[in-house]
Amino acid sequence: MQRIDKIISDHTYYTRKEIKKMISQGAVYVNGEEVKRPESKYDENNVALTINGKEIEIKKHLYLLLNKPKGYVSATEDGAQKTVLDLIPTEYKYRDLFPAGRLDKDTTGLMLITDDGEFAHNILSPRKHVPKEYEVTLDIPVTLAMVEEFKNGVNLNDGECKTADLEITGECTAKVTITEGRYHQIKRMFGCFGAKVLELNRIRMGNLYLPKGLKLGEVKEATQDELQKIQERK
Ligand code: URA
């Protein structure tokens, strides 16, 4: 059982003061009955809540899909630079959101932003082998030697990479699938061949492809189906 003002503040961006005021104005209803006092207790898992007649969904966690543009760092705050959280609409900001994994500042594409630490761990841990696929453009042609070496495990200065899939799609373009998320991993893997990554765009996490309609900089709540897919190994 939880105080109603706490339940509301956990699931909306209203402050405690605003909530108290709305309750005193008779704007808050639970299970069809007006709430009279902020300290009234309810079962969080079993409240149908409305504020000013609008239904408020009680969700344990929030899962947002972002198509990350260039120019944003994958952090919750940064004194000097814009972060991916700056792209999140204010209506979601009451949550303790963080990006599940990092994309470099100049990398674009699919990113999950959530407040569910356990879920994030499950899709990021190299032991879970959840694949992440990227489109890449290099400054030199992609070679079969790269394909072979990516499969065998490229040796970086912090150890050998797990096997990675490299599919050539054009002279200087390819699709790369990795299951780890080491610092600048793909750039360093190509760096071993003297190649510079010019463009990097993540198009898939698990079995979930970047949703078609999601434009650069846009955010959408993930559906149950999308959350299921993001955890799958292909
Ligand atoms: N590998 C990189 O080098 N950068 C990214 O942003 C993601 C994977």
Coordinates of C-alpha atoms in Angstrom, one line a residue, residues 8-9 12-29 34-36 50-52 56:
I8 CA 0.9 10.1 -8.4
S9 CA 4.3 11.8 -8.1
T12 CA 3.5 11.9 -13.4
Y13 CA 5.5 15.1 -13.5
Y14 CA 3.2 16.8 -11.0
T15 CA 4.9 18.1 -7.8
R16 CA 3.7 17.0 -4.4
K17 CA 2.3 20.6 -3.9
E18 CA 0.4 20.4 -7.1
I19 CA -1.0 17.0 -6.3
K20 CA -2.2 18.2 -2.9
K21 CA -4.0 21.1 -4.6
M22 CA -5.6 18.9 -7.2
I23 CA -6.8 16.5 -4.5
S24 CA -8.3 19.4 -2.5
Q25 CA -10.0 20.6 -5.7
G26 CA -11.6 17.2 -6.2
A27 CA -9.8 16.5 -9.4
V28 CA -8.3 13.1 -8.4
Y29 CA -10.3 9.8 -8.6
E34 CA -13.0 10.9 -5.4
V35 CA -9.7 11.0 -3.3
K36 CA -10.2 13.3 -0.3
T50 CA -7.8 9.8 -13.2
I51 CA -6.8 13.4 -12.8
N52 CA -9.2 16.0 -14.1
I56 CA -3.1 8.1 -15.8

